[in-house]
Coordinates of C-alpha atoms in Angstrom, one line a residue:
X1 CA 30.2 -124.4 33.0
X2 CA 31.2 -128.0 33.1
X3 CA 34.7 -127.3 34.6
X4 CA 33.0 -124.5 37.1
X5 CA 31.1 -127.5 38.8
X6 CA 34.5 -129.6 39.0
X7 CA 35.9 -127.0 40.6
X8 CA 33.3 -126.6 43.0
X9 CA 32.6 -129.4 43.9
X10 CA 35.7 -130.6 44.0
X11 CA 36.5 -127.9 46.7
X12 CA 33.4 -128.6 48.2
X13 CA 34.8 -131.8 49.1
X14 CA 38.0 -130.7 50.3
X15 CA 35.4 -128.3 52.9
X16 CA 33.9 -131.1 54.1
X17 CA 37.0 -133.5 54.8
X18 CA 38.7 -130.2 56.4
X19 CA 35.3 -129.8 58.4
X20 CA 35.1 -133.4 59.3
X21 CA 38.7 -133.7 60.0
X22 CA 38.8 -130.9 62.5
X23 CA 35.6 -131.6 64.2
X24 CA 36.8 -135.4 64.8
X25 CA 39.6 -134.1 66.7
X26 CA 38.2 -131.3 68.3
X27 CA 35.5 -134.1 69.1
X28 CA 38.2 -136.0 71.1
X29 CA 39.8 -133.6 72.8
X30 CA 36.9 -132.7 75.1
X31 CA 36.4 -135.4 77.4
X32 CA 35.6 -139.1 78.0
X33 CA 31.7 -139.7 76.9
X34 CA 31.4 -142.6 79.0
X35 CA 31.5 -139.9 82.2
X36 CA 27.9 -138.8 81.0
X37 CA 26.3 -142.1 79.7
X38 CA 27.1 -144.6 82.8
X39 CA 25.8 -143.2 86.2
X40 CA 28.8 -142.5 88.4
X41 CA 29.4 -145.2 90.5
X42 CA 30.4 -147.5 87.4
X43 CA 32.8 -149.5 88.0
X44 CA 36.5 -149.0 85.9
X45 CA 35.3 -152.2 84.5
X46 CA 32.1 -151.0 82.9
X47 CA 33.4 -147.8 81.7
X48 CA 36.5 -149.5 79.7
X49 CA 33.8 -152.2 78.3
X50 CA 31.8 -149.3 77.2
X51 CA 34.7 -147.9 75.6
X52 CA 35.5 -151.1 73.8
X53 CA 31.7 -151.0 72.5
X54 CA 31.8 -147.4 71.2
X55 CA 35.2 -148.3 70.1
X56 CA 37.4 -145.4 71.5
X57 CA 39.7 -147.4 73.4
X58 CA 41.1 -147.7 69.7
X59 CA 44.2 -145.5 68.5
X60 CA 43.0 -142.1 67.4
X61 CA 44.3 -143.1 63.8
X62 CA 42.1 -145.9 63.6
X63 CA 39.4 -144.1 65.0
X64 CA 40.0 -141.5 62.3
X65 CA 40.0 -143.7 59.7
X66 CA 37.4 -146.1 60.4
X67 CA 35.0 -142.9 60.5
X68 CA 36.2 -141.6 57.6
X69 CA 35.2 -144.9 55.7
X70 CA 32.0 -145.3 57.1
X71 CA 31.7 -141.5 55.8
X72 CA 32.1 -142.3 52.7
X73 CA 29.5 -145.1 52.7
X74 CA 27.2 -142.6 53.8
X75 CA 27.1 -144.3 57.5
X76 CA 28.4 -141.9 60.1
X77 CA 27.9 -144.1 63.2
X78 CA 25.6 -144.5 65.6
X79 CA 24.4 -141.7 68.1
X80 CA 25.7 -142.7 71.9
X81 CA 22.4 -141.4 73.7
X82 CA 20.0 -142.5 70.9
X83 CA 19.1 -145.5 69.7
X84 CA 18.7 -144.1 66.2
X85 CA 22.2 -143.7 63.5
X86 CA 23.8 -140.4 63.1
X87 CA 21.6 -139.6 60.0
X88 CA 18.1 -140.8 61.0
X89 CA 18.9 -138.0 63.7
X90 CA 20.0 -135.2 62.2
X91 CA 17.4 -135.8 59.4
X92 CA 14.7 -135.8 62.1
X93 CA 15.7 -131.8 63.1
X94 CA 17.0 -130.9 59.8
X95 CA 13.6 -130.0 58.0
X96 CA 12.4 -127.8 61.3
X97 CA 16.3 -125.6 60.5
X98 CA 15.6 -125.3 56.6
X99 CA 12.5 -124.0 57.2
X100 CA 13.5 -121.5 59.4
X101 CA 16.4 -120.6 57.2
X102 CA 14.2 -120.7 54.1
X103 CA 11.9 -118.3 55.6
X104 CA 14.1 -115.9 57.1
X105 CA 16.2 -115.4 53.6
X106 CA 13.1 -115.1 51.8
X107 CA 11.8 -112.7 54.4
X108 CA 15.2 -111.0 54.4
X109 CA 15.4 -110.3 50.4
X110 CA 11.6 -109.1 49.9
X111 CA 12.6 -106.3 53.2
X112 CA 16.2 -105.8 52.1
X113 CA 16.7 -105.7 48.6
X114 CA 14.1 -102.6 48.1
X115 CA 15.1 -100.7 50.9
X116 CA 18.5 -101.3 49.7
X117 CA 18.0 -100.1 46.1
X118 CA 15.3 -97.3 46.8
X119 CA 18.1 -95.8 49.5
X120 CA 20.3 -95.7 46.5
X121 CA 17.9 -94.5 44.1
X122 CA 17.4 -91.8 47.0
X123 CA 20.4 -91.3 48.1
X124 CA 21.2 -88.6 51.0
X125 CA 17.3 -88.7 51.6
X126 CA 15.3 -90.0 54.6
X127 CA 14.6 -93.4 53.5
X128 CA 18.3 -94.0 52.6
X129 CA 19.6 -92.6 56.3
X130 CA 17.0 -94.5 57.7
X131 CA 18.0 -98.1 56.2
X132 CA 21.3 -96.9 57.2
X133 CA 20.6 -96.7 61.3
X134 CA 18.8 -99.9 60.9
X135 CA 21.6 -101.7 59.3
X136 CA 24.3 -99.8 62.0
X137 CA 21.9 -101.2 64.6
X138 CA 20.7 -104.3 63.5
X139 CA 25.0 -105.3 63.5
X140 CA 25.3 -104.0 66.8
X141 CA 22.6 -106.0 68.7
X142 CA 23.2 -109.8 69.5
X143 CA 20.6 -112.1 68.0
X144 CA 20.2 -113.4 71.5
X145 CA 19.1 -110.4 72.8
X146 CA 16.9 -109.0 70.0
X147 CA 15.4 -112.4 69.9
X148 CA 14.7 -111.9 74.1
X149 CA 13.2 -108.7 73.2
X150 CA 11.2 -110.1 70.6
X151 CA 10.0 -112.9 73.0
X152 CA 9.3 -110.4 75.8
X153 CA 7.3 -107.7 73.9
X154 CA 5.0 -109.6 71.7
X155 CA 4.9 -113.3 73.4
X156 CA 4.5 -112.3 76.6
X157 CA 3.7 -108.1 76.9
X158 CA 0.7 -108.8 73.9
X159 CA 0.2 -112.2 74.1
X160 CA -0.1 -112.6 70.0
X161 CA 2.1 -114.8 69.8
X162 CA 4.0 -118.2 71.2
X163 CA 6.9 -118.2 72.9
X164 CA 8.3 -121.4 72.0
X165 CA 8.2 -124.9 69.9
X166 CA 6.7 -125.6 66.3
X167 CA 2.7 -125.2 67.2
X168 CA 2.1 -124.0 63.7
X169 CA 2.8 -121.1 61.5
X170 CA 2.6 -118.4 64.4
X171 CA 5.5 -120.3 66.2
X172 CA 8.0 -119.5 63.0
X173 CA 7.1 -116.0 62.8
X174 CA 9.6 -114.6 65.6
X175 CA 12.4 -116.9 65.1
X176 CA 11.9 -115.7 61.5
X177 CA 12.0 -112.4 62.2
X178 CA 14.9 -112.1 64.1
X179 CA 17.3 -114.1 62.0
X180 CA 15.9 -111.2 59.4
X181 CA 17.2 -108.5 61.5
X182 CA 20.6 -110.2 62.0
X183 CA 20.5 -110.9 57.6
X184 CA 19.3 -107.5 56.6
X185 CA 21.9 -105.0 57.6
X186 CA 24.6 -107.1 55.1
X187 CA 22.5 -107.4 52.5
X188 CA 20.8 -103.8 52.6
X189 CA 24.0 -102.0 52.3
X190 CA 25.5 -104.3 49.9
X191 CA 22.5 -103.4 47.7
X192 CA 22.5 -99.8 48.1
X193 CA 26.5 -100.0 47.5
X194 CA 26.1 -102.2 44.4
X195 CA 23.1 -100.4 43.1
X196 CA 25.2 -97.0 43.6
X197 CA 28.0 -98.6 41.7
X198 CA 26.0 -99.3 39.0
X199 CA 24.0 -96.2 38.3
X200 CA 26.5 -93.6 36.8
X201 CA 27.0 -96.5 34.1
X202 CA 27.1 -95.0 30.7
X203 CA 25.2 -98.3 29.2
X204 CA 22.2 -96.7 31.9
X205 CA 22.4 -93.6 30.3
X206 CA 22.5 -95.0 27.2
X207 CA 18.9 -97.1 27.9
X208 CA 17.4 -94.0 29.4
X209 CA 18.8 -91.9 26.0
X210 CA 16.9 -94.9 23.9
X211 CA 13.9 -93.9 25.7
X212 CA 13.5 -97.2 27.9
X213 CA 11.4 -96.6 30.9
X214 CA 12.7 -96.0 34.3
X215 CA 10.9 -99.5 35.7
X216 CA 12.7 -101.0 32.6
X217 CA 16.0 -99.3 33.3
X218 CA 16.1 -100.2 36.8
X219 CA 15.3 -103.9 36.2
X220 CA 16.7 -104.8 33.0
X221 CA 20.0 -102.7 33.5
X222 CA 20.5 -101.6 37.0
X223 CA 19.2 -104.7 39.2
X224 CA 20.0 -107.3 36.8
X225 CA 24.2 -106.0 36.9
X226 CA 23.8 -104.7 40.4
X227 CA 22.5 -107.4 41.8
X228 CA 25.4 -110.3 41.6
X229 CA 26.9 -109.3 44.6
X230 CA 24.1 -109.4 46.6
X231 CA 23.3 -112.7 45.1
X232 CA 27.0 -113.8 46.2
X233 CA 26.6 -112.8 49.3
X234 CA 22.9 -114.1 49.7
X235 CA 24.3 -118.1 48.8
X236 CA 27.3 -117.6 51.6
X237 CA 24.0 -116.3 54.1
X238 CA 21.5 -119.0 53.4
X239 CA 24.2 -121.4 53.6
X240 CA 25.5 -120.3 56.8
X241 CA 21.9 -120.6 58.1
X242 CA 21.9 -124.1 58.5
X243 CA 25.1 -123.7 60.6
X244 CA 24.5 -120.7 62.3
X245 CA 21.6 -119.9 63.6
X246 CA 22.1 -121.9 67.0
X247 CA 21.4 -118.6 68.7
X248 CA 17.8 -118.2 67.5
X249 CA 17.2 -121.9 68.0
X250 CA 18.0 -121.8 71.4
X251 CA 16.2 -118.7 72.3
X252 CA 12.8 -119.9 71.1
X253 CA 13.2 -123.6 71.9
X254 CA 13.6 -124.2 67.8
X255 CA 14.3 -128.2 67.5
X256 CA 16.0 -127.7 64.5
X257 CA 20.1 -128.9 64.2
X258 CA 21.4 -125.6 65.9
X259 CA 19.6 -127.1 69.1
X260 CA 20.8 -130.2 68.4
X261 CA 24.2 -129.8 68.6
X262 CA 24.5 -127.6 71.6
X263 CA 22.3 -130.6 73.0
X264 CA 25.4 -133.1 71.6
X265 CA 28.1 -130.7 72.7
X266 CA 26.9 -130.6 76.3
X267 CA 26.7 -134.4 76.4
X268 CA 29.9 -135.4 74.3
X269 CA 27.9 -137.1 71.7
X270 CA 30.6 -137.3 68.7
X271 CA 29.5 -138.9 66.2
X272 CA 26.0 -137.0 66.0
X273 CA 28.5 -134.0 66.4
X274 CA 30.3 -135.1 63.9
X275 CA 27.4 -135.7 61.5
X276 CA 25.9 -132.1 62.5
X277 CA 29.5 -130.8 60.2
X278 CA 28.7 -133.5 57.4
X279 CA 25.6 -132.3 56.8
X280 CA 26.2 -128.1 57.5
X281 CA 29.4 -128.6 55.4
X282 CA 27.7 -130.7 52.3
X283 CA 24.7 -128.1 52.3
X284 CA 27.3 -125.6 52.1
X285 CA 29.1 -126.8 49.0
X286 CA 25.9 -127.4 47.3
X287 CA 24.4 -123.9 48.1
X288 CA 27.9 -122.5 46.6
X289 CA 27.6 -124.0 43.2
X290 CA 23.8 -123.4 43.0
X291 CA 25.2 -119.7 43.4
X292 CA 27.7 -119.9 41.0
X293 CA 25.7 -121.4 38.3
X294 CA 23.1 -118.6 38.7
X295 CA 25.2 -115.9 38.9
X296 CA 26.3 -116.9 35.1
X297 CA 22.9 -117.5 34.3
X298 CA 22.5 -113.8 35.2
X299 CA 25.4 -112.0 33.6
X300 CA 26.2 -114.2 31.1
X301 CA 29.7 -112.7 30.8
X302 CA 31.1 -114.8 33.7
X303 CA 30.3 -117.6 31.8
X304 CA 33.9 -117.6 30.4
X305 CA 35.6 -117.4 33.8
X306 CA 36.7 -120.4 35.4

């Protein structure tokens, strides 16, 4: 186990210098920041002292390298529209996106993981071609759009609802529900596959031959073996949350980091750019070990592999 969380985390932090490496130049390559902050009549003057000040009139090597060792100090700059650092901003909008994502993969595994295995357990029956046509649908329809629809039909058509912001509990419910519908086509037919896979087992013979019950069967054998996959592919989900679910943030006016850094994007703030990565990157390498670790705690004979 102890050289399974070197591993990890030493690839973890190989992610996050690739991701901070690549969004630093990406960063640089798409435009001059002091365009947006100084009204346009400035004078050639102003802009290059302004340049001096946020110290990319510097080489890009030095650049590079001063960032990377304020990185590893845990400072990564100061934001160029705020008066705030890198991290006092993205802390302020990073509890509104783990919510969300908390939510909607919580949401997403109470809907999906039964439908998934009782489509199994029923397999060729209505329930399992129905999860079926909501998966095939569920990948075909843009978040954007089903979030739109969402919006349309039950903030404005009914009225139950709000349409945007964080006024409460009833503002999380549609976001919610929508990043459900773009998590629950993956990990609905990865249940049913694994839980299909698992069945004509002889060791679930064997328990039903012992005279275990069928609840007993299903959990101790079936889900318990069956399941790992799903939980793989549920660590990759939640962790991508925090990255990816810009979409949904937009749509309903979420001010969580997916918000954020369209909002830095537009306005060529790097270094809160930058620190978006750190953060997405860090909670990604972390979420991958936690997933690791429990998948051995599961199935105990992975414990051996390295």
């Amino acid at each position: 186990m102890t050289k399974l969380l070197v591993k990890h985390v030493a690839i973890g932090i190989v992610v996050v210098f690739g991701a901070l490496t690549l969004t630093f130049v990406l960063a640089r390559m798409s435009g001059d920041p002091t365009g947006l902050i100084l009204p346009q009549d400035a004078s050639a003057e102003q802009r290059a002292q302004l340049r001096e000040q946020l110290g990319i009139d510097r080489p890009l090597m030095d650049q590079y390298l001063s960032y990377l060792g304020g990185a590893v100090r845990g400072d990564l700059g100061d934001s160029y529209f705020d008066s705030s650092s890198v991290s006092a901003v993205v802390l302020r909008y990073l509890p509104n996106t783990a919510i969300l994502a908390a939510s909607s993969f919580v949401l997403t595994v109470l809907v999906a993981v039964p439908l998934g295995t009782l489509a199994a357990i029923r397999r060729g029956g209505i329930l399992d071609r129905l999860v079926q046509a909501v998966a095939v649908v569920g990948n075909s329809v843009p978040s954007f759009w089903s979030g739109l629809l969402l919006l349309q039909v039950f903030a404005v058509s009914l009225g139950w609802l709000p349409t945007f912001g964080t006024a409460g509990v009833a503002s999380l419910i549609l976001p919610t529900v929508n990043l459900m519908l773009y998590l629950f086509p993956h990990m609905a037919r990865l249940t049913r596959a694994s839980v299909l896979d698992v069945l004509p087992m002889p060791y679930v013979d064997t328990a039903r031959t012992k005279g275990a019950s069928e609840p007993r069967v299903m959990t101790v054998h079936v889900l318990r073996n069956g399941l790992l996959p799903v939980l793989a592919l549920g660590g990759v989900q939640f962790g991508s949350l925090f990255g990816g679910a810009v979409l949904t943030e937009t749509v309903f006016a979420w001010p969580g980091i997916g918000t954020l850094a369209v909002r830095s994007i537009s306005r060529s703030d790097f270094p809160v750019v930058q620190g978006i990565v750190v953060y997405v990157a860090v909670i990604f390498a972390i979420v991958t070990v936690l997933t690791e670790v429990l998948a051995r705690v599961a199935n105990p004979r992975l414990r051996t592999a390295v």
